[in-house]
Tab-separated table of N, CA and C in Angstrom:
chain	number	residue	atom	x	y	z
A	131	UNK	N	57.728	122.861	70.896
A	131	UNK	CA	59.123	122.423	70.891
A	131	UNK	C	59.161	120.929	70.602
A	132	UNK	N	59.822	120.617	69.948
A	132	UNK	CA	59.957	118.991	69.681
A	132	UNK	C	61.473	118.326	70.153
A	133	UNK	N	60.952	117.239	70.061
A	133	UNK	CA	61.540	115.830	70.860
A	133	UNK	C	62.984	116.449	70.603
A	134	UNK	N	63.800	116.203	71.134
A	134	UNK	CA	65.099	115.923	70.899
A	134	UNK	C	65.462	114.160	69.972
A	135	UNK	N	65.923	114.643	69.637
A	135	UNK	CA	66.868	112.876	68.525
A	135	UNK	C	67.512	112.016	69.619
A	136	UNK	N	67.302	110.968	68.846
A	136	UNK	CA	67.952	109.353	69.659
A	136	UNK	C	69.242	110.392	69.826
A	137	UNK	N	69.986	110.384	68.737
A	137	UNK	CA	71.445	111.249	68.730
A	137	UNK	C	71.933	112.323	69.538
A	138	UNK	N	70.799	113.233	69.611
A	138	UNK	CA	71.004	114.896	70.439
A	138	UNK	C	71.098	114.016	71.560
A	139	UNK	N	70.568	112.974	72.302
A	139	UNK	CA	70.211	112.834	73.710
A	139	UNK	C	71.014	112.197	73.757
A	140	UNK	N	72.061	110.778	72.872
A	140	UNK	CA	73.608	110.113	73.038
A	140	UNK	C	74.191	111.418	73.511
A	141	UNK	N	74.637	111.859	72.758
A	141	UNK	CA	75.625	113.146	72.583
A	141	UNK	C	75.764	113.717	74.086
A	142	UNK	N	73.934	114.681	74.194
A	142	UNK	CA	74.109	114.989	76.214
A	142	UNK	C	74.492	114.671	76.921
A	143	UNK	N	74.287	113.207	77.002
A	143	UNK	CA	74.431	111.870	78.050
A	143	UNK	C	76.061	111.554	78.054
A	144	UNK	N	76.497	111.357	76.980
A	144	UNK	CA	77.628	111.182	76.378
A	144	UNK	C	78.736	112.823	77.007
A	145	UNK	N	78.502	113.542	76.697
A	145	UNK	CA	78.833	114.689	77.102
A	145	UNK	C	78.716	115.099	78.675
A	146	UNK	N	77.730	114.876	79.431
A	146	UNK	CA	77.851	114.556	80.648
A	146	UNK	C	78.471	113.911	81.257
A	147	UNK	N	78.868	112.581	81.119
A	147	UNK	CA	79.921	111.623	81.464
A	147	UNK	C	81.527	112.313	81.317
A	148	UNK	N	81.236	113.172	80.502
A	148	UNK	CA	83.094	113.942	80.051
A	148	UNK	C	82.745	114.677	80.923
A	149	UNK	N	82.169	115.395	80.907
A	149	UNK	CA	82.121	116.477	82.098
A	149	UNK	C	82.166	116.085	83.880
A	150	UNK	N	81.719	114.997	83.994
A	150	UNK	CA	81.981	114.220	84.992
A	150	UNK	C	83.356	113.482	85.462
A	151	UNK	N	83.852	112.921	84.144
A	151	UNK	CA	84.604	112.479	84.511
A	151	UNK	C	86.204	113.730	84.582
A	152	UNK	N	86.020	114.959	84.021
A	152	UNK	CA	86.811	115.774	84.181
A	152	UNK	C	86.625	116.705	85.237
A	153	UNK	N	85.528	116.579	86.208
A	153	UNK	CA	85.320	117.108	87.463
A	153	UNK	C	85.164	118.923	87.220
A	154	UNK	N	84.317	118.718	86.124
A	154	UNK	CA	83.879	119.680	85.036
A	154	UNK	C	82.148	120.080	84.967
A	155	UNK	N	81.119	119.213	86.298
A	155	UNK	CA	80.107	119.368	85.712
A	155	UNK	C	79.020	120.853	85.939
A	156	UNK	N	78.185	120.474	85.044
A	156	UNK	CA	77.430	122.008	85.419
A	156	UNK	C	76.055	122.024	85.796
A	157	UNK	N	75.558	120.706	86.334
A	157	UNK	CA	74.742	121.006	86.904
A	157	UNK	C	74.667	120.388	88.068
A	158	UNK	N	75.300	119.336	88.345
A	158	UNK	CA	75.589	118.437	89.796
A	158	UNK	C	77.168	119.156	89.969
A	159	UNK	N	77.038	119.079	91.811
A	159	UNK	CA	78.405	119.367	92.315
A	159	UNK	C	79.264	118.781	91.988
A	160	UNK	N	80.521	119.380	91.675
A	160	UNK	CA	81.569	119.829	91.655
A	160	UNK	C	81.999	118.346	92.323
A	161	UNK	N	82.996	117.220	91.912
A	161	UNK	CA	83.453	116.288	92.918
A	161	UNK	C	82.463	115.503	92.990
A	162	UNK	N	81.279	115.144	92.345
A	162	UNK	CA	80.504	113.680	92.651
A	162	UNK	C	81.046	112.842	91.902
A	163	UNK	N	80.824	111.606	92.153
A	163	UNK	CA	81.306	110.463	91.464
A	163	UNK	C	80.072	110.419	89.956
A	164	UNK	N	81.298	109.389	89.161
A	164	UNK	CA	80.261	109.326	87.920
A	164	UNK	C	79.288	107.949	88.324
A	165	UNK	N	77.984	108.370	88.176
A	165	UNK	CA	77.603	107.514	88.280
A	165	UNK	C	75.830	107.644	87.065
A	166	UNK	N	75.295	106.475	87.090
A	166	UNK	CA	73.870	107.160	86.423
A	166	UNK	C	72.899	107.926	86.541
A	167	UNK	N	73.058	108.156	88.278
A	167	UNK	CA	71.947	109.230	88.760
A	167	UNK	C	72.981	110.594	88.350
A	168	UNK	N	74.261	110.644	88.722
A	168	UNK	CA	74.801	111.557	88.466
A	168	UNK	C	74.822	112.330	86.667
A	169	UNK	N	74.926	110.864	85.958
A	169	UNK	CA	75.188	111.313	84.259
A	169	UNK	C	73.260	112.398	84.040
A	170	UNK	N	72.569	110.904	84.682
A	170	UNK	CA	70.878	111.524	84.672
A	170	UNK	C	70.768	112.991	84.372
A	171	UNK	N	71.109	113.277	85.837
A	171	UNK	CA	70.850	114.303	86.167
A	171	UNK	C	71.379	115.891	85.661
A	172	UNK	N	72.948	115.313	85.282
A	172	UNK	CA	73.549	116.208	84.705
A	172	UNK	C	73.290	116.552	83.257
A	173	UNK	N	72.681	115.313	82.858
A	173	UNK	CA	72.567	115.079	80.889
A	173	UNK	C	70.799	115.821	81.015
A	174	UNK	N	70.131	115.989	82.441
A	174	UNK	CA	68.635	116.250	81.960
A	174	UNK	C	67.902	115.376	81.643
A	175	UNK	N	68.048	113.784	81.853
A	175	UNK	CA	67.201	112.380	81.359
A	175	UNK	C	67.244	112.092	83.079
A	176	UNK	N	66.111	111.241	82.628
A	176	UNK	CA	65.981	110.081	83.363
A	176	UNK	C	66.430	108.804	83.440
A	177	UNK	N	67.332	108.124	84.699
A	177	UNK	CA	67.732	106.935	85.104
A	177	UNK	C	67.608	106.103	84.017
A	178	UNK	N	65.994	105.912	84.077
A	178	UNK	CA	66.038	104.857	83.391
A	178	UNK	C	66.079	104.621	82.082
A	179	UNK	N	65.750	106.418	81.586
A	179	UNK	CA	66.185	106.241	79.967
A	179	UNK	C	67.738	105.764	79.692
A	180	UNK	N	68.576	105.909	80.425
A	180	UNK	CA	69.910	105.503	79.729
A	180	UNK	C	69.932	103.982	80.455
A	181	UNK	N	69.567	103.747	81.611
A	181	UNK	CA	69.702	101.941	81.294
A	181	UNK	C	68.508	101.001	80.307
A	182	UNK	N	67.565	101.939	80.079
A	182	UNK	CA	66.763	101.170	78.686
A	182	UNK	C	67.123	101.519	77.453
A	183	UNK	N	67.891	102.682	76.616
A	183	UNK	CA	68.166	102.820	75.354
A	183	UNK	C	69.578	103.553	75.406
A	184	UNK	N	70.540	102.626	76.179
A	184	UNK	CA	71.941	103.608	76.325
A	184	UNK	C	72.696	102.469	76.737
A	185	UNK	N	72.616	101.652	76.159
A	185	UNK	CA	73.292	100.025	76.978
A	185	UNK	C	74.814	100.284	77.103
A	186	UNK	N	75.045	101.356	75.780
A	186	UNK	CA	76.818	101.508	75.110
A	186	UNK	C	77.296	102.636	76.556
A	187	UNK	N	75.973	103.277	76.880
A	187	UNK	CA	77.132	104.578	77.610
A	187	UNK	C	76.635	103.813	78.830
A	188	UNK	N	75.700	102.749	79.316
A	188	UNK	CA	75.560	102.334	80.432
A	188	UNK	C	77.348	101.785	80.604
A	189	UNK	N	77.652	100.960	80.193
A	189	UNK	CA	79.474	100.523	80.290
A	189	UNK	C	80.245	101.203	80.394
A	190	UNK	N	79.748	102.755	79.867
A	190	UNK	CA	81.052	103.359	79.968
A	190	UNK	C	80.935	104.105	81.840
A	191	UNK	N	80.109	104.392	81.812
A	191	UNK	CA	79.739	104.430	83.361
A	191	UNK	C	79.980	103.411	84.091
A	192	UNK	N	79.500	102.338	84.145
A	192	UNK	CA	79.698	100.753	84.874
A	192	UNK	C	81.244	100.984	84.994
A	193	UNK	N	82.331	101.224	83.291
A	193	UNK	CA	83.630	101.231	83.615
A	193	UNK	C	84.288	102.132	84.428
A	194	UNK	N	83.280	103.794	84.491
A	194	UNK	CA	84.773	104.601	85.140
A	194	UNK	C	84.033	104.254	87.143
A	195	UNK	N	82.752	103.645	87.141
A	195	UNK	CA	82.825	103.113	88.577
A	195	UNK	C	83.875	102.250	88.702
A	196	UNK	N	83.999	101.202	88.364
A	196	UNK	CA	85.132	99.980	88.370
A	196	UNK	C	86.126	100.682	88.469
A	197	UNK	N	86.485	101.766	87.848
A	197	UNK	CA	88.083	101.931	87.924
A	197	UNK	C	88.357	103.075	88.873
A	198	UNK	N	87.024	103.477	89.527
A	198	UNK	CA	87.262	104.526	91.012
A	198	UNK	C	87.299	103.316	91.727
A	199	UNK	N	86.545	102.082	91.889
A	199	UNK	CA	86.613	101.035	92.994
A	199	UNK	C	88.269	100.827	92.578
A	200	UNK	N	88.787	100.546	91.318
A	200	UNK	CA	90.383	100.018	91.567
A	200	UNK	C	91.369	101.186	91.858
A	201	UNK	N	91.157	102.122	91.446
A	201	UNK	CA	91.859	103.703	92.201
A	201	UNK	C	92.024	103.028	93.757
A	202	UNK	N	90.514	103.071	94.511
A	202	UNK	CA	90.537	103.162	95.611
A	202	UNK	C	91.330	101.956	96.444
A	203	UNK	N	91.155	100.834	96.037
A	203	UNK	CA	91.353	99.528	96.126
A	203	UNK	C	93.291	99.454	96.082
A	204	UNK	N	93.822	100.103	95.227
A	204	UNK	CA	94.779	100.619	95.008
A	204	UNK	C	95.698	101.167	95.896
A	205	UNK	N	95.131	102.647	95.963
A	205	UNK	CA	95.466	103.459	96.952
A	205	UNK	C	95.526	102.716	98.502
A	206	UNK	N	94.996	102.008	99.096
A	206	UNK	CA	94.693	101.704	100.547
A	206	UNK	C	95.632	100.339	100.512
A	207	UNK	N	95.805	99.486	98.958
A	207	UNK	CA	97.109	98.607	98.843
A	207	UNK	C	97.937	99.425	99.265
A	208	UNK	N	98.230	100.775	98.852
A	208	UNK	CA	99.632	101.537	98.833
A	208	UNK	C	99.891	101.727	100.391
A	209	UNK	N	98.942	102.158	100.691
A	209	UNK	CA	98.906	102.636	102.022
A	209	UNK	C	99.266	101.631	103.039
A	210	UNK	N	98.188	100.646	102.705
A	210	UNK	CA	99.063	99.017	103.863
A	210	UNK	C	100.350	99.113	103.279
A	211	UNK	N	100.964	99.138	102.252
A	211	UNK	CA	102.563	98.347	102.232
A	211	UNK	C	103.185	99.216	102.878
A	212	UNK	N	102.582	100.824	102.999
A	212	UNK	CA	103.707	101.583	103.350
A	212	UNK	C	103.882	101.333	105.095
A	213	UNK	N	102.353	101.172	105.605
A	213	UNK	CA	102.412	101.150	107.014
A	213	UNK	C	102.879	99.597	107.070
A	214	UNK	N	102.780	98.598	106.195
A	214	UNK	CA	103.089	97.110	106.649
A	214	UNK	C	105.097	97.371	106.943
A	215	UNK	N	105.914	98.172	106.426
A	215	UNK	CA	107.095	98.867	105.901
A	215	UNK	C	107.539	99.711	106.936
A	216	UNK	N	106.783	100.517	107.776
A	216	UNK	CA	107.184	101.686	109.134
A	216	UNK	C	107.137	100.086	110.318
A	217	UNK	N	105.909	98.700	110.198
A	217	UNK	CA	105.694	98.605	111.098
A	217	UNK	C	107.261	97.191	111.457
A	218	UNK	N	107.496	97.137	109.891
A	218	UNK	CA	108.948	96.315	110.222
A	218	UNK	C	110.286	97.107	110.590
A	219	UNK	N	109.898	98.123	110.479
A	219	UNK	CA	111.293	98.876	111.166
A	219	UNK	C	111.045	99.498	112.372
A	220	UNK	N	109.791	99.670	112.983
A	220	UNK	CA	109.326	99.483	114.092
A	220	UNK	C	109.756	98.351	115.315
A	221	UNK	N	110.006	97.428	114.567
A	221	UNK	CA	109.715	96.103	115.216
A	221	UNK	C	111.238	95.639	115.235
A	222	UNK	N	112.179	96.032	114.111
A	222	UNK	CA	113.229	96.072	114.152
A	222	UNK	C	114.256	97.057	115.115
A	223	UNK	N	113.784	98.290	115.330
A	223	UNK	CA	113.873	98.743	116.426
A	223	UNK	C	113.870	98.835	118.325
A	224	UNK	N	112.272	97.837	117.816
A	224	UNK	CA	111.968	96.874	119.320
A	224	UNK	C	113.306	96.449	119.834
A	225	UNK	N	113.911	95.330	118.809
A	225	UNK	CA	115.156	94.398	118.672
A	225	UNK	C	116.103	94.818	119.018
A	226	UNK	N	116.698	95.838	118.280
A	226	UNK	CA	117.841	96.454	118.689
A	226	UNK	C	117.679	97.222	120.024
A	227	UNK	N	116.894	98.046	120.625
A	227	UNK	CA	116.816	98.749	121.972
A	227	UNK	C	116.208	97.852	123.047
A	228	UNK	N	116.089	96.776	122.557
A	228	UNK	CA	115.913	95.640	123.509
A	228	UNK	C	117.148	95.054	123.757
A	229	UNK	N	118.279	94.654	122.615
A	229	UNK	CA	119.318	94.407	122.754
A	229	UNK	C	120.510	95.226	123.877
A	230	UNK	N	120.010	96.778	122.741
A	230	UNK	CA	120.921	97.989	124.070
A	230	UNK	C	120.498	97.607	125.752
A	231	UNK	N	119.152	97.478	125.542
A	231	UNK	CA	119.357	97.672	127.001
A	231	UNK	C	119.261	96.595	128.146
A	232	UNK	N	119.163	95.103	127.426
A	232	UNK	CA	120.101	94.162	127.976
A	232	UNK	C	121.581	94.240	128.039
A	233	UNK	N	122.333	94.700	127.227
A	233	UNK	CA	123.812	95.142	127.533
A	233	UNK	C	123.900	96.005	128.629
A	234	UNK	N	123.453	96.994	128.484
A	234	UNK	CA	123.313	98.206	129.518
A	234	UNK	C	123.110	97.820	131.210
A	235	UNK	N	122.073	96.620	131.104
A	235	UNK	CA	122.128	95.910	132.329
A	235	UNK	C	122.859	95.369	132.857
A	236	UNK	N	123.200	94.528	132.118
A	236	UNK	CA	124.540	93.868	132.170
A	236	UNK	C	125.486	94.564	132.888
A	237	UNK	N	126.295	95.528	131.784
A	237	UNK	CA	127.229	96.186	132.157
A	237	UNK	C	126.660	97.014	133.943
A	238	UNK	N	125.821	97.654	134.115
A	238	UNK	CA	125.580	97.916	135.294
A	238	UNK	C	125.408	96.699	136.196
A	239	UNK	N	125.072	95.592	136.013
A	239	UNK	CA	124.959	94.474	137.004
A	239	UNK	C	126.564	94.292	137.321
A	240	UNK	N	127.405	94.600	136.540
A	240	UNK	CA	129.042	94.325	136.624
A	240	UNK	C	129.696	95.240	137.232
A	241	UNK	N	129.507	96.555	137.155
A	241	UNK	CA	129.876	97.740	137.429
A	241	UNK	C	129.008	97.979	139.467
A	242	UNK	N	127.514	97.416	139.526
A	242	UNK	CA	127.196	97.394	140.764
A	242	UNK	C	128.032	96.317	141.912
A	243	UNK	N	128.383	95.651	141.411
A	243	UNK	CA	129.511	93.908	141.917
A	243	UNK	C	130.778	94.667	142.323
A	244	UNK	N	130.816	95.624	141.129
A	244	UNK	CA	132.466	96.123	141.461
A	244	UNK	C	132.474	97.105	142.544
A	245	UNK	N	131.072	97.786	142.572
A	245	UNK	CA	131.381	98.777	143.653
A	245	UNK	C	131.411	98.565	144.842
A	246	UNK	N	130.139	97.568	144.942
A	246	UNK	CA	130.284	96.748	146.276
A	246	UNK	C	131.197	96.365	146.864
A	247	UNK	N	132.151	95.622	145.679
A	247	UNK	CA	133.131	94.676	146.619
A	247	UNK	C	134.148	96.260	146.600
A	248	UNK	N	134.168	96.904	145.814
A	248	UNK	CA	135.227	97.948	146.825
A	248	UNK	C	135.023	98.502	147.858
A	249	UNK	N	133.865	98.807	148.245
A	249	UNK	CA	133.164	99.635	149.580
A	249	UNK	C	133.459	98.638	150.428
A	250	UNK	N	133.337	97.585	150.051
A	250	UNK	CA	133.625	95.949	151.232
A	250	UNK	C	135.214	96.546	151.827
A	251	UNK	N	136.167	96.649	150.559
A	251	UNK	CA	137.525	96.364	150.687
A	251	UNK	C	137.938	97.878	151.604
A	252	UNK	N	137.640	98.637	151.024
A	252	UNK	CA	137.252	100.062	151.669
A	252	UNK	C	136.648	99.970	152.992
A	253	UNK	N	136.091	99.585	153.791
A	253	UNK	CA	135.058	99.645	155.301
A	253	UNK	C	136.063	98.719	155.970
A	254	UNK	N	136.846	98.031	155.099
A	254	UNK	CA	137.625	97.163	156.268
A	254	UNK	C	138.573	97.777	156.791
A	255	UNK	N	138.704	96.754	158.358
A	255	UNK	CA	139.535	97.699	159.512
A	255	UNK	C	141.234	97.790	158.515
A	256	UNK	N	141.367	96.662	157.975
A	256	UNK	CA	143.253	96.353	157.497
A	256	UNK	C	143.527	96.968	156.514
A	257	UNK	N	142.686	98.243	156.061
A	257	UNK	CA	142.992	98.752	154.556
A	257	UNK	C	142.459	100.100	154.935
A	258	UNK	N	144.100	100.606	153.947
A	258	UNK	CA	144.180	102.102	154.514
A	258	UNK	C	144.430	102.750	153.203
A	259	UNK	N	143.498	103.748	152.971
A	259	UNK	CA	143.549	104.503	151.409
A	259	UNK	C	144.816	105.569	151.516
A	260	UNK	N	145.390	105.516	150.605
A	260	UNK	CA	146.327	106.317	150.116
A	260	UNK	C	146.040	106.975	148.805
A	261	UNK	N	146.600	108.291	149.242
A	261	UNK	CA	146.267	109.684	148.210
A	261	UNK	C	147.517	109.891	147.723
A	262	UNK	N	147.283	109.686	146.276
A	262	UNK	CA	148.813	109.804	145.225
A	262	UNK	C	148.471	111.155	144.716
A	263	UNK	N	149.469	111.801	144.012
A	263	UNK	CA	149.682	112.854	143.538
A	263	UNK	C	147.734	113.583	143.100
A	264	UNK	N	147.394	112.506	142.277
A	264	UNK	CA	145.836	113.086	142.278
A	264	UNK	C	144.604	113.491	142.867
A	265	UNK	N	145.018	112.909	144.272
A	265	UNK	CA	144.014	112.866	145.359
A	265	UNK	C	144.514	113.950	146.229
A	266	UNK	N	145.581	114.403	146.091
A	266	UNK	CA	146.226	115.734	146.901
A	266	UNK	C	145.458	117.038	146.607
């Protein structure tokens, strides 16, 4: 059996990387990242044949790593703004039910004053309750 061509072995290598990058491959699982052990392995070469005579598809690998690091890099931006976004209306919330329930005090600190002083006015000997039509 003879050598395979500079070309037949671009092409594999080359063809592996598509298959990789379409989450398409057939001889590494299903869902690995592209990478050179991954193209390697899937194209049937060795590592180091494509970083010694593959400089062109070494970049194209180097690129679709870079652009899973900016996917990812990306995604977890998205993710802080959304939680940086729950945690200001969070906090805006603090505010307002902090507000309610200083009023709320309030109003009961006013409402406890009032009852008092009626139970005062009420317990005294000179004051005599009278029952109007509603209290009958």
């Amino acid at each position: 059996m003879s050598k395979p061509s500079e070309s037949e072995t671009h092409k594999r290598i080359r063809l592996a990387i598509v298959r990789l990058e379409k989450g398409q491959p057939k001889m590494v699982e299903k869902g690995r990242k592209v990478s050179v052990a991954a193209v390697a392995e899937e194209a049937g070469v060795s590592r180091a044949l494509i970083h010694k005579d593959y400089p062109d598809l070494m970049e194209r690998i180097r690129g679709n790593a870079n652009k899973a690091i900016q996917r990812q890099r990306d995604e977890k931006h998205e993710k802080l703004k959304e939680e940086r976004f729950k945690n200001r209306q969070l906090r805006q919330k603090i505010v307002d039910l902090t507000e309610q329930r200083n009023e709320l005090a309030s109003k009961n600190a006013t409402l406890e004053l009032e009852n008092r002083r009626l139970s005062a006015i009420l317990e005294s000997k000179n004051v005599r309750v009278f029952r109007g039509k509603l209290g009958e």
